[in-house]
mmCIF file of C-alpha atoms in Angstrom:
data_model
loop_
_atom_site.group_PDB
_atom_site.id
_atom_site.type_symbol
_atom_site.label_atom_id
_atom_site.label_comp_id
_atom_site.label_asym_id
_atom_site.label_seq_id
_atom_site.Cartn_x
_atom_site.Cartn_y
_atom_site.Cartn_z
ATOM 1 C CA UNK A 1 17.529 -6.451 16.345
ATOM 2 C CA UNK A 2 15.675 -3.859 18.403
ATOM 3 C CA UNK A 3 17.170 -0.445 19.154
ATOM 4 C CA UNK A 4 15.796 2.905 20.312
ATOM 5 C CA UNK A 5 15.555 3.900 16.643
ATOM 6 C CA UNK A 6 14.330 0.814 14.775
ATOM 7 C CA UNK A 7 13.169 -2.773 15.201
ATOM 8 C CA UNK A 8 14.223 -5.241 12.504
ATOM 9 C CA UNK A 9 13.276 -8.900 12.700
ATOM 10 C CA UNK A 10 12.975 -11.921 10.426
ATOM 11 C CA UNK A 11 9.423 -13.255 10.675
ATOM 12 C CA UNK A 12 7.873 -16.443 9.225
ATOM 13 C CA UNK A 13 5.660 -15.677 6.233
ATOM 14 C CA UNK A 14 2.845 -17.716 7.777
ATOM 15 C CA UNK A 15 2.693 -15.272 10.703
ATOM 16 C CA UNK A 16 2.123 -12.204 8.494
ATOM 17 C CA UNK A 17 -1.445 -11.298 7.512
ATOM 18 C CA UNK A 18 -1.648 -9.066 4.431
ATOM 19 C CA UNK A 19 -4.064 -6.143 4.374
ATOM 20 C CA UNK A 20 -4.026 -5.776 0.576
ATOM 21 C CA UNK A 21 -3.700 -7.745 -2.645
ATOM 22 C CA UNK A 22 -0.376 -7.664 -4.452
ATOM 23 C CA UNK A 23 0.077 -5.766 -7.711
ATOM 24 C CA UNK A 24 0.479 -8.371 -10.461
ATOM 25 C CA UNK A 25 1.817 -5.773 -12.901
ATOM 26 C CA UNK A 26 4.806 -5.104 -10.628
ATOM 27 C CA UNK A 27 5.515 -8.498 -9.070
ATOM 28 C CA UNK A 28 7.096 -10.132 -12.148
ATOM 29 C CA UNK A 29 9.676 -7.355 -12.544
ATOM 30 C CA UNK A 30 10.374 -7.451 -8.816
ATOM 31 C CA UNK A 31 10.923 -11.217 -8.873
ATOM 32 C CA UNK A 32 13.469 -10.900 -11.690
ATOM 33 C CA UNK A 33 15.323 -8.120 -9.876
ATOM 34 C CA UNK A 34 15.430 -9.998 -6.570
ATOM 35 C CA UNK A 35 16.777 -13.126 -8.279
ATOM 36 C CA UNK A 36 19.489 -11.050 -9.915
ATOM 37 C CA UNK A 37 20.402 -9.133 -6.740
ATOM 38 C CA UNK A 38 20.288 -12.153 -4.419
ATOM 39 C CA UNK A 39 19.528 -9.866 -1.470
ATOM 40 C CA UNK A 40 16.608 -7.909 -0.008
ATOM 41 C CA UNK A 41 17.237 -4.174 0.111
ATOM 42 C CA UNK A 42 14.264 -2.904 2.071
ATOM 43 C CA UNK A 43 12.299 -4.700 4.802
ATOM 44 C CA UNK A 44 8.526 -4.822 4.621
ATOM 45 C CA UNK A 45 6.600 -2.888 7.276
ATOM 46 C CA UNK A 46 4.467 -4.782 9.797
ATOM 47 C CA UNK A 47 2.576 -4.068 13.018
ATOM 48 C CA UNK A 48 1.934 -6.563 15.844
ATOM 49 C CA UNK A 49 -1.505 -8.197 15.919
ATOM 50 C CA UNK A 50 -0.963 -10.374 18.988
ATOM 51 C CA UNK A 51 -0.305 -14.104 19.385
ATOM 52 C CA UNK A 52 2.965 -13.753 17.440
ATOM 53 C CA UNK A 53 1.159 -12.563 14.304
ATOM 54 C CA UNK A 54 1.644 -9.347 12.353
ATOM 55 C CA UNK A 55 -0.291 -7.191 9.915
ATOM 56 C CA UNK A 56 1.486 -6.209 6.717
ATOM 57 C CA UNK A 57 1.301 -2.440 6.251
ATOM 58 C CA UNK A 58 3.669 -1.895 3.331
ATOM 59 C CA UNK A 59 5.659 -4.134 0.998
ATOM 60 C CA UNK A 60 2.967 -6.513 -0.216
ATOM 61 C CA UNK A 61 4.739 -7.102 -3.525
ATOM 62 C CA UNK A 62 7.952 -8.098 -1.732
ATOM 63 C CA UNK A 63 5.954 -10.371 0.564
ATOM 64 C CA UNK A 64 4.161 -12.163 -2.280
ATOM 65 C CA UNK A 65 7.360 -12.397 -4.336
ATOM 66 C CA UNK A 66 9.216 -14.018 -1.425
ATOM 67 C CA UNK A 67 6.477 -16.655 -1.288
ATOM 68 C CA UNK A 68 6.819 -17.281 -5.030
ATOM 69 C CA UNK A 69 10.589 -17.615 -4.686
ATOM 70 C CA UNK A 70 10.087 -20.355 -2.097
ATOM 71 C CA UNK A 71 11.199 -18.569 1.068
ATOM 72 C CA UNK A 72 9.552 -19.241 4.428
ATOM 73 C CA UNK A 73 10.491 -15.955 6.100
ATOM 74 C CA UNK A 74 11.191 -12.305 5.328
ATOM 75 C CA UNK A 75 12.896 -9.286 6.869
ATOM 76 C CA UNK A 76 10.421 -6.938 8.567
ATOM 77 C CA UNK A 77 10.553 -3.564 10.246
ATOM 78 C CA UNK A 78 8.130 -3.719 13.170
ATOM 79 C CA UNK A 79 6.383 -0.447 14.004
ATOM 80 C CA UNK A 80 3.984 0.704 16.694
ATOM 81 C CA UNK A 81 0.796 1.244 14.692
ATOM 82 C CA UNK A 82 -0.626 3.546 17.357
ATOM 83 C CA UNK A 83 2.374 5.896 17.176
ATOM 84 C CA UNK A 84 0.739 8.883 15.469
ATOM 85 C CA UNK A 85 4.041 10.765 15.196
ATOM 86 C CA UNK A 86 5.969 8.079 13.338
ATOM 87 C CA UNK A 87 3.232 6.277 11.386
ATOM 88 C CA UNK A 88 1.014 8.473 9.230
ATOM 89 C CA UNK A 89 -1.908 7.291 7.114
ATOM 90 C CA UNK A 90 -3.252 8.663 3.860
ATOM 91 C CA UNK A 91 -4.350 7.244 0.509
ATOM 92 C CA UNK A 92 -2.916 6.964 -2.987
ATOM 93 C CA UNK A 93 -4.365 8.363 -6.179
ATOM 94 C CA UNK A 94 -4.579 6.084 -9.196
ATOM 95 C CA UNK A 95 -3.777 7.528 -12.600
ATOM 96 C CA UNK A 96 -5.206 5.188 -15.200
ATOM 97 C CA UNK A 97 -5.664 4.912 -18.954
ATOM 98 C CA UNK A 98 -9.119 3.586 -19.791
ATOM 99 C CA UNK A 99 -12.145 4.353 -21.905
ATOM 100 C CA UNK A 100 -14.078 6.638 -19.551
ATOM 101 C CA UNK A 101 -17.445 5.602 -20.980
ATOM 102 C CA UNK A 102 -16.641 1.902 -20.518
ATOM 103 C CA UNK A 103 -15.392 2.492 -16.976
ATOM 104 C CA UNK A 104 -18.567 4.361 -16.030
ATOM 105 C CA UNK A 105 -20.560 1.539 -17.615
ATOM 106 C CA UNK A 106 -18.618 -0.929 -15.438
ATOM 107 C CA UNK A 107 -19.441 1.110 -12.334
ATOM 108 C CA UNK A 108 -23.094 1.107 -13.307
ATOM 109 C CA UNK A 109 -23.148 -2.698 -13.300
ATOM 110 C CA UNK A 110 -21.964 -3.004 -9.690
ATOM 111 C CA UNK A 111 -24.920 -3.765 -7.440
ATOM 112 C CA UNK A 112 -26.069 -0.930 -5.150
ATOM 113 C CA UNK A 113 -23.312 1.404 -6.363
ATOM 114 C CA UNK A 114 -24.452 4.991 -6.923
ATOM 115 C CA UNK A 115 -22.632 7.285 -9.370
ATOM 116 C CA UNK A 116 -23.399 11.013 -9.474
ATOM 117 C CA UNK A 117 -21.807 13.980 -11.215
ATOM 118 C CA UNK A 118 -19.695 16.160 -8.959
ATOM 119 C CA UNK A 119 -17.377 19.136 -9.146
ATOM 120 C CA UNK A 120 -13.619 19.440 -8.841
ATOM 121 C CA UNK A 121 -13.973 20.709 -5.269
ATOM 122 C CA UNK A 122 -15.236 17.230 -4.342
ATOM 123 C CA UNK A 123 -11.731 15.870 -4.960
ATOM 124 C CA UNK A 124 -10.146 16.243 -1.538
ATOM 125 C CA UNK A 125 -8.598 14.310 1.329
ATOM 126 C CA UNK A 126 -11.228 12.765 3.578
ATOM 127 C CA UNK A 127 -11.989 9.758 5.773
ATOM 128 C CA UNK A 128 -14.631 7.091 5.183
ATOM 129 C CA UNK A 129 -17.432 5.919 7.448
ATOM 130 C CA UNK A 130 -17.345 2.264 8.467
ATOM 131 C CA UNK A 131 -21.106 1.800 8.155
ATOM 132 C CA UNK A 132 -23.808 3.221 5.897
ATOM 133 C CA UNK A 133 -23.639 5.178 2.663
ATOM 134 C CA UNK A 134 -20.480 7.110 1.969
ATOM 135 C CA UNK A 135 -18.288 8.116 -0.952
ATOM 136 C CA UNK A 136 -15.777 5.340 -1.660
ATOM 137 C CA UNK A 137 -13.966 6.958 -4.600
ATOM 138 C CA UNK A 138 -14.020 9.852 -7.048
ATOM 139 C CA UNK A 139 -13.388 9.497 -10.778
ATOM 140 C CA UNK A 140 -11.974 12.401 -12.814
ATOM 141 C CA UNK A 141 -12.035 12.049 -16.607
ATOM 142 C CA UNK A 142 -9.592 13.423 -19.145
ATOM 143 C CA UNK A 143 -12.031 16.334 -19.648
ATOM 144 C CA UNK A 144 -12.045 17.030 -15.888
ATOM 145 C CA UNK A 145 -15.565 15.744 -15.449
ATOM 146 C CA UNK A 146 -16.006 14.496 -11.886
ATOM 147 C CA UNK A 147 -18.054 11.470 -10.797
ATOM 148 C CA UNK A 148 -18.766 10.652 -7.158
ATOM 149 C CA UNK A 149 -19.044 6.942 -6.381
ATOM 150 C CA UNK A 150 -21.112 6.070 -3.287
ATOM 151 C CA UNK A 151 -21.868 2.754 -1.615
ATOM 152 C CA UNK A 152 -23.574 1.558 1.580
ATOM 153 C CA UNK A 153 -23.117 -1.486 3.758
ATOM 154 C CA UNK A 154 -20.377 -2.600 6.103
ATOM 155 C CA UNK A 155 -16.716 -1.676 5.920
ATOM 156 C CA UNK A 156 -15.870 -5.098 4.492
ATOM 157 C CA UNK A 157 -18.595 -4.676 1.847
ATOM 158 C CA UNK A 158 -17.062 -1.345 0.813
ATOM 159 C CA UNK A 159 -13.614 -2.880 0.495
ATOM 160 C CA UNK A 160 -15.009 -5.711 -1.644
ATOM 161 C CA UNK A 161 -16.652 -3.172 -3.966
ATOM 162 C CA UNK A 162 -13.401 -1.205 -4.186
ATOM 163 C CA UNK A 163 -11.790 -4.400 -5.465
ATOM 164 C CA UNK A 164 -14.451 -4.635 -8.173
ATOM 165 C CA UNK A 165 -13.754 -1.040 -9.163
ATOM 166 C CA UNK A 166 -9.966 -1.306 -9.238
ATOM 167 C CA UNK A 167 -10.181 -4.682 -10.975
ATOM 168 C CA UNK A 168 -11.307 -2.903 -14.137
ATOM 169 C CA UNK A 169 -7.947 -1.157 -14.603
ATOM 170 C CA UNK A 170 -5.463 -2.866 -12.272
ATOM 171 C CA UNK A 171 -3.086 -3.866 -15.091
ATOM 172 C CA UNK A 172 -1.945 -0.273 -15.542
ATOM 173 C CA UNK A 173 -1.851 1.975 -12.473
ATOM 174 C CA UNK A 174 0.443 4.869 -11.662
ATOM 175 C CA UNK A 175 0.240 6.048 -8.073
ATOM 176 C CA UNK A 176 0.359 9.644 -6.979
ATOM 177 C CA UNK A 177 -0.573 11.761 -3.972
ATOM 178 C CA UNK A 178 -3.303 14.372 -3.750
ATOM 179 C CA UNK A 179 -1.845 17.796 -2.895
ATOM 180 C CA UNK A 180 -3.108 19.577 0.192
ATOM 181 C CA UNK A 181 -4.579 22.270 -2.036
ATOM 182 C CA UNK A 182 -6.788 20.243 -4.380
ATOM 183 C CA UNK A 183 -7.860 23.175 -6.550
ATOM 184 C CA UNK A 184 -8.687 22.713 -10.212
ATOM 185 C CA UNK A 185 -5.286 24.155 -11.089
ATOM 186 C CA UNK A 186 -3.535 21.700 -8.758
ATOM 187 C CA UNK A 187 -5.463 18.775 -10.259
ATOM 188 C CA UNK A 188 -4.568 19.925 -13.784
ATOM 189 C CA UNK A 189 -0.909 20.068 -12.796
ATOM 190 C CA UNK A 190 -1.155 16.484 -11.545
ATOM 191 C CA UNK A 191 -2.525 15.420 -14.915
ATOM 192 C CA UNK A 192 0.398 17.173 -16.645
ATOM 193 C CA UNK A 193 2.757 14.994 -14.605
ATOM 194 C CA UNK A 194 1.026 11.838 -15.891
ATOM 195 C CA UNK A 195 0.569 12.460 -19.605
ATOM 196 C CA UNK A 196 0.363 8.750 -20.471
ATOM 197 C CA UNK A 197 -2.542 8.239 -18.077
ATOM 198 C CA UNK A 198 -5.645 10.232 -18.872
ATOM 199 C CA UNK A 199 -7.926 9.689 -15.868
ATOM 200 C CA UNK A 200 -7.635 9.795 -12.099
ATOM 201 C CA UNK A 201 -9.321 7.910 -9.263
ATOM 202 C CA UNK A 202 -9.052 9.220 -5.698
ATOM 203 C CA UNK A 203 -9.881 7.309 -2.532
ATOM 204 C CA UNK A 204 -10.680 8.193 1.071
ATOM 205 C CA UNK A 205 -8.220 7.554 3.877
ATOM 206 C CA UNK A 206 -8.919 4.560 6.095
ATOM 207 C CA UNK A 207 -8.167 4.718 9.812
ATOM 208 C CA UNK A 208 -5.848 2.372 11.706
ATOM 209 C CA UNK A 209 -8.841 0.719 13.348
ATOM 210 C CA UNK A 210 -10.541 0.172 9.983
ATOM 211 C CA UNK A 211 -7.442 -1.369 8.395
ATOM 212 C CA UNK A 212 -6.884 -3.706 11.334
ATOM 213 C CA UNK A 213 -10.552 -4.679 11.268
ATOM 214 C CA UNK A 214 -10.255 -5.733 7.619
ATOM 215 C CA UNK A 215 -7.089 -7.724 8.369
ATOM 216 C CA UNK A 216 -8.770 -9.589 11.231
ATOM 217 C CA UNK A 217 -11.737 -10.352 8.954
ATOM 218 C CA UNK A 218 -9.270 -11.729 6.377
ATOM 219 C CA UNK A 219 -10.318 -9.109 3.854
ATOM 220 C CA UNK A 220 -7.987 -7.459 1.363
ATOM 221 C CA UNK A 221 -7.819 -3.900 0.099
ATOM 222 C CA UNK A 222 -7.020 -3.403 -3.585
ATOM 223 C CA UNK A 223 -3.310 -2.838 -4.248
ATOM 224 C CA UNK A 224 -2.083 0.709 -3.867
ATOM 225 C CA UNK A 225 -4.926 2.420 -2.007
ATOM 226 C CA UNK A 226 -3.746 2.634 1.593
ATOM 227 C CA UNK A 227 -0.588 4.694 2.088
ATOM 228 C CA UNK A 228 1.586 4.402 5.184
ATOM 229 C CA UNK A 229 4.235 7.052 5.723
ATOM 230 C CA UNK A 230 6.813 5.623 8.126
ATOM 231 C CA UNK A 231 9.326 7.920 9.767
ATOM 232 C CA UNK A 232 12.713 6.330 10.453
ATOM 233 C CA UNK A 233 12.075 3.690 7.818
ATOM 234 C CA UNK A 234 15.011 1.337 7.330
ATOM 235 C CA UNK A 235 16.275 1.308 3.739
ATOM 236 C CA UNK A 236 19.177 -0.247 1.870
ATOM 237 C CA UNK A 237 19.721 -3.028 4.404
ATOM 238 C CA UNK A 238 20.787 -5.379 1.572
ATOM 239 C CA UNK A 239 20.327 -8.584 3.549
ATOM 240 C CA UNK A 240 21.692 -11.612 1.596
ATOM 241 C CA UNK A 241 19.217 -14.351 0.727
ATOM 242 C CA UNK A 242 21.498 -16.854 2.459
ATOM 243 C CA UNK A 243 20.233 -15.523 5.802
ATOM 244 C CA UNK A 244 16.746 -16.834 4.928
ATOM 245 C CA UNK A 245 17.989 -20.432 4.707
ATOM 246 C CA UNK A 246 14.959 -22.683 5.237
ATOM 247 C CA UNK A 247 17.128 -25.236 7.025
ATOM 248 C CA UNK A 248 17.840 -22.692 9.772
ATOM 249 C CA UNK A 249 15.364 -21.946 12.546
ATOM 250 C CA UNK A 250 13.886 -18.453 12.847
ATOM 251 C CA UNK A 251 16.017 -17.992 15.946
ATOM 252 C CA UNK A 252 19.168 -18.803 13.973
ATOM 253 C CA UNK A 253 18.110 -16.517 11.128
ATOM 254 C CA UNK A 254 17.607 -13.642 13.554
ATOM 255 C CA UNK A 255 20.966 -14.260 15.206
ATOM 256 C CA UNK A 256 22.569 -14.154 11.758
ATOM 257 C CA UNK A 257 20.616 -10.968 11.038
ATOM 258 C CA UNK A 258 21.924 -9.322 14.198
ATOM 259 C CA UNK A 259 25.483 -10.341 13.382
ATOM 260 C CA UNK A 260 25.059 -8.915 9.874
ATOM 261 C CA UNK A 261 23.594 -5.623 11.124
ATOM 262 C CA UNK A 262 26.353 -5.110 13.681
ATOM 263 C CA UNK A 263 28.791 -4.984 10.779
ATOM 264 C CA UNK A 264 26.777 -2.283 9.023
ATOM 265 C CA UNK A 265 26.870 1.444 9.670
ATOM 266 C CA UNK A 266 23.712 3.522 9.322
ATOM 267 C CA UNK A 267 22.737 7.171 9.270
ATOM 268 C CA UNK A 268 19.556 8.672 10.653
ATOM 269 C CA UNK A 269 17.990 11.461 8.573
ATOM 270 C CA UNK A 270 15.407 13.313 10.643
ATOM 271 C CA UNK A 271 14.649 15.973 8.050
ATOM 272 C CA UNK A 272 12.432 15.325 5.007
ATOM 273 C CA UNK A 273 14.494 14.793 1.878
ATOM 274 C CA UNK A 274 13.969 15.137 -1.865
ATOM 275 C CA UNK A 275 15.279 12.145 -3.787
ATOM 276 C CA UNK A 276 15.746 12.421 -7.564
ATOM 277 C CA UNK A 277 15.226 9.147 -9.431
#
């Protein structure tokens, strides 16, 4: 169903190219919940690639879980990736709980990776260069020591190295967002919000072009680095699993989707909201 406000469509899983790996620590819980619910609440977010294929922007865990559950298709919200007003890009922070010395030792073993001491002012929102040496992440210890991690090479090389870095701690990640004012006081306040996780890793923001380039090269970002903020995101659709019947064609599934949606009422919230969990 396509309206002036949203575009929802059931798309074959084979036509969706992921841009990131799924988070193993979250997928098992998600699979259990989906089996219990027997419906999909929130569509994944995709952008057209051409030739009836799509790039996954958000919802990788739902996508991978649907594959594990044996489905051939999934509900997607299709967005215009070039719409700067309605699709914003940034990056996540990772709060982790590791031995800082062992993590730094791990970084030191990665070929051509350079680690230097920095200062808290180096922890800020920034973009990354596609080619040549550039900072690919910043590590902040429990004692607020800052380490700048730099790597050269192509964009795909940088993404591969990021996977090596995140692979050290990917069993226990809590995501957060860097405040606009990344002062030492602001960073300390972030740490106070994550008392069970003693260190922080920040990442640069990747551009739309860079993300699409990685997708077309069949590369994968680590889970939970790229952050897409979608305005007018469809939530709480609660589409029954019966709509994804493998014996039905995609055309039939989408006709059933449209019939289902026409029976649902929705509200559009234009203003930012604060949701207490």
